Coordinates of C-alpha atoms in Angstrom, one line a residue:
Chain A
M1390 CA 252.9 4.2 102.8
D1391 CA 251.3 4.7 106.3
L1392 CA 249.3 1.5 106.9
T1393 CA 247.2 3.2 109.5
N1394 CA 245.8 5.5 106.9
P1395 CA 247.1 4.3 103.5
A1396 CA 244.9 6.7 101.5
S1397 CA 247.0 9.6 103.0
S1398 CA 249.7 8.7 100.6
V1399 CA 247.3 9.9 97.8
V1400 CA 245.3 12.7 99.4
P1401 CA 245.8 14.8 102.6
A1402 CA 245.5 12.8 105.8
L1403 CA 242.2 14.2 107.2
R1404 CA 240.5 14.1 103.8
A1405 CA 241.7 10.6 103.3
R1406 CA 240.3 9.4 106.7
I1407 CA 237.0 11.0 105.9
L1408 CA 236.7 9.6 102.4
V1409 CA 237.6 6.1 103.7
L1410 CA 235.0 6.3 106.5
L1411 CA 232.3 7.3 104.1
A1412 CA 233.4 4.6 101.6
R1413 CA 233.0 2.0 104.3
S1414 CA 229.7 3.2 105.6
D1415 CA 226.3 2.8 103.8
A1416 CA 224.5 4.6 106.6
G1417 CA 224.7 8.4 106.7
L1418 CA 227.1 9.8 109.3
T1419 CA 226.7 13.1 111.2
G1420 CA 229.6 15.6 111.0
R1421 CA 230.3 15.1 114.7
R1422 CA 230.4 11.3 114.2
V1423 CA 232.8 11.7 111.2
A1424 CA 235.0 14.0 113.3
A1425 CA 235.1 11.5 116.2
L1426 CA 235.9 8.6 113.9
A1427 CA 238.4 10.5 111.7
E1428 CA 240.0 12.0 114.9
G1429 CA 239.7 15.5 113.5
S1430 CA 238.3 18.7 114.9
V1431 CA 234.6 19.3 114.3
A1432 CA 235.4 22.5 112.4
G1433 CA 238.1 21.0 110.3
V1434 CA 236.0 18.0 109.3
A1435 CA 233.0 20.3 108.5
K1436 CA 235.2 22.3 106.2
V1437 CA 236.4 19.1 104.3
L1438 CA 232.8 17.7 104.2
E1439 CA 231.5 20.9 102.7
S1440 CA 234.2 20.9 100.0
L1441 CA 233.4 17.3 99.2
V1442 CA 229.6 18.2 99.0
G1443 CA 230.5 21.1 96.8
A1444 CA 232.4 18.7 94.5
G1445 CA 229.4 16.4 94.4
L1446 CA 231.4 13.5 95.8
V1447 CA 229.4 13.5 99.1
H1448 CA 225.7 13.8 99.6
R1449 CA 224.4 15.8 102.6
I1450 CA 220.9 15.0 103.8
D1451 CA 219.2 17.1 106.4
A1452 CA 217.9 15.0 109.3
G1453 CA 216.2 17.3 111.8
S1454 CA 218.8 19.6 113.3
A1455 CA 221.7 17.5 112.0
S1456 CA 223.0 16.7 108.6
L1457 CA 223.9 13.2 107.4
Y1458 CA 226.8 12.6 105.0
T1459 CA 227.1 9.7 102.6
L1460 CA 229.5 8.9 99.7
N1461 CA 227.8 9.6 96.4
R1462 CA 228.5 6.2 94.8
D1463 CA 227.3 7.4 91.4
H1464 CA 230.1 10.0 91.2
V1465 CA 232.8 9.3 88.6
G1466 CA 235.3 9.7 91.4
A1467 CA 233.6 7.2 93.8
P1468 CA 235.4 4.1 92.4
A1469 CA 238.7 5.9 93.2
V1470 CA 237.6 6.6 96.7
E1471 CA 236.6 2.9 97.2
L1472 CA 240.0 1.9 96.0
L1473 CA 241.6 4.3 98.5
A1474 CA 239.6 2.5 101.2
T1475 CA 241.0 -0.9 100.3
M1476 CA 244.7 0.0 99.8
R1477 CA 245.9 -2.0 102.8
A1478 CA 243.9 -5.1 101.8
E1479 CA 245.2 -4.7 98.2
L1480 CA 248.8 -4.7 99.4
I1481 CA 248.2 -7.8 101.6
N1482 CA 246.5 -9.5 98.6
R1483 CA 249.4 -8.7 96.3
I1484 CA 251.9 -10.2 98.9
R1485 CA 249.6 -13.3 99.1
R1486 CA 249.4 -13.7 95.4
D1487 CA 253.2 -13.3 95.0
I1488 CA 254.0 -15.9 97.6
S1489 CA 251.4 -18.3 96.2
Q1490 CA 253.3 -18.2 92.9
W1491 CA 256.7 -19.1 94.3
S1492 CA 258.4 -22.2 92.9
C1493 CA 259.3 -23.2 96.4
L1494 CA 256.3 -22.5 98.7
P1495 CA 256.7 -21.7 102.4
V1496 CA 255.0 -24.0 104.9
G1497 CA 253.6 -20.9 106.5
A1498 CA 253.7 -17.2 105.9
V1499 CA 252.4 -14.6 108.3
L1500 CA 252.2 -10.9 108.2
F1501 CA 252.8 -9.5 111.7
G1502 CA 253.7 -6.3 113.5
S1503 CA 252.3 -2.9 112.7
A1504 CA 251.3 -3.8 109.1
A1505 CA 249.1 -6.6 110.5
R1506 CA 247.7 -4.5 113.2
G1507 CA 247.2 -1.5 110.9
D1508 CA 249.0 0.9 113.2
G1509 CA 252.2 1.6 111.4
A1510 CA 253.7 4.9 110.1
D1511 CA 255.0 6.0 106.7
D1512 CA 258.4 4.4 107.3
S1513 CA 257.2 1.2 109.1
D1514 CA 258.5 -2.1 107.8
I1515 CA 256.2 -4.7 106.4
D1516 CA 257.1 -7.7 108.7
V1517 CA 256.6 -11.1 107.3
L1518 CA 257.5 -14.4 109.0
L1519 CA 258.2 -17.3 106.6
V1520 CA 258.5 -20.9 107.6
R1521 CA 260.7 -22.7 105.1
P1522 CA 260.0 -26.3 104.1
A1523 CA 262.2 -28.7 106.1
S1524 CA 264.0 -29.6 102.9
I1525 CA 265.1 -26.0 102.2
D1526 CA 268.2 -24.6 103.9
D1527 CA 268.4 -20.9 104.9
D1528 CA 271.0 -20.3 102.1
D1529 CA 269.1 -22.1 99.3
A1530 CA 269.7 -19.9 96.3
A1531 CA 266.2 -20.3 94.7
W1532 CA 264.5 -19.7 98.0
A1533 CA 266.7 -16.6 98.7
D1534 CA 266.0 -15.2 95.3
Q1535 CA 262.2 -15.4 95.5
V1536 CA 262.3 -13.7 99.0
S1537 CA 264.6 -11.0 97.6
R1538 CA 262.2 -10.4 94.7
L1539 CA 259.3 -10.1 97.0
G1540 CA 261.2 -7.4 98.9
S1541 CA 261.7 -5.4 95.7
A1542 CA 258.0 -5.8 94.8
V1543 CA 256.8 -4.7 98.3
L1544 CA 259.0 -1.6 98.1
A1545 CA 257.6 -0.8 94.6
W1546 CA 254.0 -1.4 95.7
S1547 CA 254.0 0.6 98.9
G1548 CA 257.3 2.4 99.5
N1549 CA 257.8 0.2 102.6
T1550 CA 260.6 -2.1 103.4
L1551 CA 259.9 -5.8 103.6
N1552 CA 261.4 -7.2 106.8
V1553 CA 261.6 -11.0 106.6
V1554 CA 262.1 -13.3 109.6
E1555 CA 262.6 -17.0 108.6
Y1556 CA 262.3 -20.2 110.5
S1557 CA 262.5 -23.9 109.7
P1558 CA 259.6 -26.1 111.0
D1559 CA 261.8 -27.4 113.7
E1560 CA 262.7 -23.9 114.9
V1561 CA 258.9 -23.1 115.0
A1562 CA 258.4 -26.2 117.2
S1563 CA 261.3 -25.4 119.5
D1564 CA 260.6 -24.6 123.1
A1565 CA 263.3 -22.0 123.5
P1566 CA 261.7 -19.2 125.7
G1567 CA 262.9 -16.3 123.4
R1568 CA 261.3 -18.0 120.4
R1569 CA 258.1 -19.1 122.1
A1570 CA 257.4 -15.5 123.2
V1571 CA 257.9 -14.1 119.7
L1572 CA 256.0 -16.8 117.9
S1573 CA 253.1 -16.5 120.3
R1574 CA 253.0 -12.7 119.8
I1575 CA 253.0 -13.2 116.0
D1576 CA 250.2 -15.8 116.4
T1577 CA 248.1 -13.3 118.3
D1578 CA 248.2 -10.4 115.9
G1579 CA 249.4 -12.0 112.7
V1580 CA 247.5 -12.3 109.4
L1581 CA 248.0 -15.6 107.6
L1582 CA 249.3 -15.1 104.1
H1583 CA 250.0 -18.6 103.0
G1584 CA 250.0 -22.2 104.3
T1585 CA 249.4 -23.2 107.9
E1586 CA 249.0 -21.2 111.1
L1587 CA 252.0 -21.2 113.4
R1588 CA 250.3 -22.9 116.4
I1589 CA 249.0 -25.7 114.1
L1590 CA 252.4 -26.1 112.5
R1591 CA 254.1 -26.1 115.9
R1592 CA 251.7 -28.9 117.1
R1593 CA 252.1 -30.9 113.9
T1594 CA 255.9 -30.7 113.8
R1595 CA 256.1 -31.8 117.5
A1596 CA 253.8 -34.8 116.9
V1597 CA 256.0 -35.9 114.0
G1598 CA 259.1 -35.5 116.1
R1599 CA 257.7 -37.8 118.9
Chain B
M639 CA 284.5 2.4 98.0
D640 CA 287.9 1.5 99.6
E641 CA 286.6 2.7 103.0
H642 CA 283.7 0.3 102.8
L643 CA 285.9 -2.5 101.6
A644 CA 288.3 -1.9 104.5
K645 CA 285.4 -2.0 107.0
A646 CA 284.0 -5.1 105.3
E647 CA 287.3 -6.8 105.7
Q648 CA 287.5 -5.9 109.4
F649 CA 284.1 -7.2 110.1
L650 CA 284.7 -10.4 108.2
A651 CA 287.9 -11.0 110.1
A652 CA 286.0 -10.5 113.4
A653 CA 283.3 -12.9 112.1
E654 CA 285.9 -15.5 111.3
F655 CA 287.6 -15.1 114.6
S656 CA 284.3 -15.4 116.4
L657 CA 283.4 -18.5 114.4
D658 CA 286.7 -20.1 115.2
S659 CA 286.2 -19.3 118.9
G660 CA 282.7 -20.9 118.9
M661 CA 280.8 -17.6 119.3
A662 CA 278.0 -18.1 116.9
D663 CA 276.0 -14.9 117.6
A664 CA 279.1 -12.7 117.3
A665 CA 280.1 -14.4 114.1
A666 CA 276.7 -13.9 112.6
S667 CA 276.4 -10.3 113.7
N668 CA 279.9 -9.4 112.3
S669 CA 279.0 -11.2 109.1
V670 CA 275.9 -9.0 108.6
H671 CA 278.0 -5.8 109.1
A672 CA 280.6 -7.2 106.7
G673 CA 277.9 -7.9 104.1
I674 CA 276.3 -4.4 104.5
Q675 CA 279.7 -2.7 104.0
A676 CA 280.5 -4.9 101.0
C677 CA 277.2 -3.9 99.4
D678 CA 277.9 -0.3 100.2
A679 CA 281.2 -0.8 98.3
I680 CA 279.4 -2.2 95.3
R681 CA 276.9 0.6 95.2
A682 CA 279.7 3.3 95.7
A683 CA 281.6 1.8 92.8
R684 CA 278.5 1.9 90.5
D685 CA 277.4 5.4 91.6
S686 CA 279.9 8.0 92.7
T687 CA 277.1 10.1 94.4
Y688 CA 276.0 7.2 96.6
T689 CA 275.4 7.8 100.3
R690 CA 274.1 5.1 102.6
G691 CA 270.3 5.2 103.3
K692 CA 268.8 4.5 106.7
N693 CA 267.5 1.1 105.6
H694 CA 269.8 -1.5 104.2
T695 CA 267.0 -3.6 102.8
D696 CA 266.2 -0.8 100.3
A697 CA 269.6 -1.5 98.7
I698 CA 268.2 -4.9 97.5
P699 CA 266.1 -3.6 94.5
I700 CA 268.9 -1.3 93.5
L701 CA 271.5 -4.1 93.6
R702 CA 269.1 -6.4 91.6
Q703 CA 269.3 -3.9 88.7
A704 CA 273.1 -3.9 88.7
G705 CA 273.8 -6.9 86.4
A706 CA 274.5 -10.5 87.4
E707 CA 276.8 -9.5 90.2
G708 CA 274.3 -7.1 91.6
R709 CA 271.6 -9.8 91.6
T710 CA 273.8 -12.2 93.5
A711 CA 274.8 -9.5 95.9
A712 CA 271.1 -8.7 96.5
T713 CA 270.3 -12.3 97.3
L714 CA 273.3 -12.6 99.6
L715 CA 272.4 -9.3 101.4
G716 CA 268.8 -10.5 101.7
R717 CA 270.1 -13.7 103.5
L718 CA 272.3 -11.7 105.9
L719 CA 269.5 -9.2 106.7
A720 CA 267.1 -12.1 107.4
I721 CA 269.5 -13.2 110.1
K722 CA 269.7 -9.7 111.5
S723 CA 265.9 -9.4 111.6
K724 CA 265.5 -12.7 113.3
A725 CA 268.0 -11.7 115.9
E726 CA 266.0 -8.5 116.6
Y727 CA 262.9 -10.5 117.4
D728 CA 264.2 -13.8 118.7
T729 CA 266.7 -14.0 121.6
T730 CA 267.4 -17.7 121.0
A731 CA 271.1 -18.3 120.3
I732 CA 272.0 -18.9 116.6
T733 CA 273.4 -22.4 115.8
M734 CA 277.1 -22.8 114.7
D735 CA 275.8 -24.2 111.4
A736 CA 273.8 -21.1 110.7
A737 CA 276.7 -18.9 111.8
R738 CA 279.0 -20.8 109.4
R739 CA 276.6 -20.2 106.5
T740 CA 276.3 -16.5 107.4
V741 CA 280.1 -16.1 107.4
D742 CA 280.2 -17.8 104.0
N743 CA 277.6 -15.4 102.6
A744 CA 279.6 -12.4 103.9
R745 CA 282.8 -13.9 102.4
R746 CA 281.1 -14.3 99.0
L747 CA 279.8 -10.7 99.2
L748 CA 283.2 -9.3 100.0
S749 CA 284.7 -11.3 97.1
L750 CA 282.0 -9.8 94.8
A751 CA 282.8 -6.3 96.0
K752 CA 286.5 -6.8 95.3
G753 CA 285.7 -8.1 91.8
V754 CA 283.6 -4.9 91.1
R755 CA 286.5 -2.7 92.3
A756 CA 289.0 -4.6 90.2
G757 CA 286.6 -3.9 87.3

């Protein structure tokens, strides 16, 4: 699944971008505005909009010389469009829910990289950083099994590979330059999935170590 | 399958040599390669039409469906790939303890693969 435009795994890419834009907007949008936001040509977007108007899924209201387009939320297909607009959030929620049910919970779990920024491609990995509790080694069987099961689930939910990077709390608190750079980058664009944010975890672990 | 097993043995031997020589990163890296080859051997034994995909992580759900051995192999492969991912992002040297555990995981995977071949 392309996390920049997840709906394109269900309908053609331009149509997907247009439908998602309309689902997220309550105000009417002009054809030119839709074309700019959907990064499509004015002519190409106009063609798609007209076909959606023809299907009754989109309303066109004349406003002076322009036309305003809105999603017809009474249409039987509208709930499906609204679902298309929330596919990325739904994937993140499923990952959150899965982790929250683990028998051995991480101290912190952060989605990072292109999946967090929403700029990936079809074959981009879903990058997740996990901070193990201090009592759990990196080869703990129960821990490893739940991470492995999440990998299988993410592949089934999205078609994307789960790429896990794991740290212990001490490693997160470490001052090694290579590590500080990567953790700081993850802190900047990461989406917290479970537990404590890395910068807080880092501060807390250092305070305990003093 | 035998080609994968032979490569797995080579990488494991290199991992053990690296570990004995105090080279933790090389030990971990060779262990990951050994583990991947061992999993390829398991999959080749289960499916004669098997060809390696571009992403090793995608092997995990398939291995998980291949009985108790497959589930263990999936978990061990997951551990090894987690080390690989970490090394791709984080340039900090791996500890000798972590390298030792990684070599152990590769050894267990190779042993599983040999068991599958022996039937």
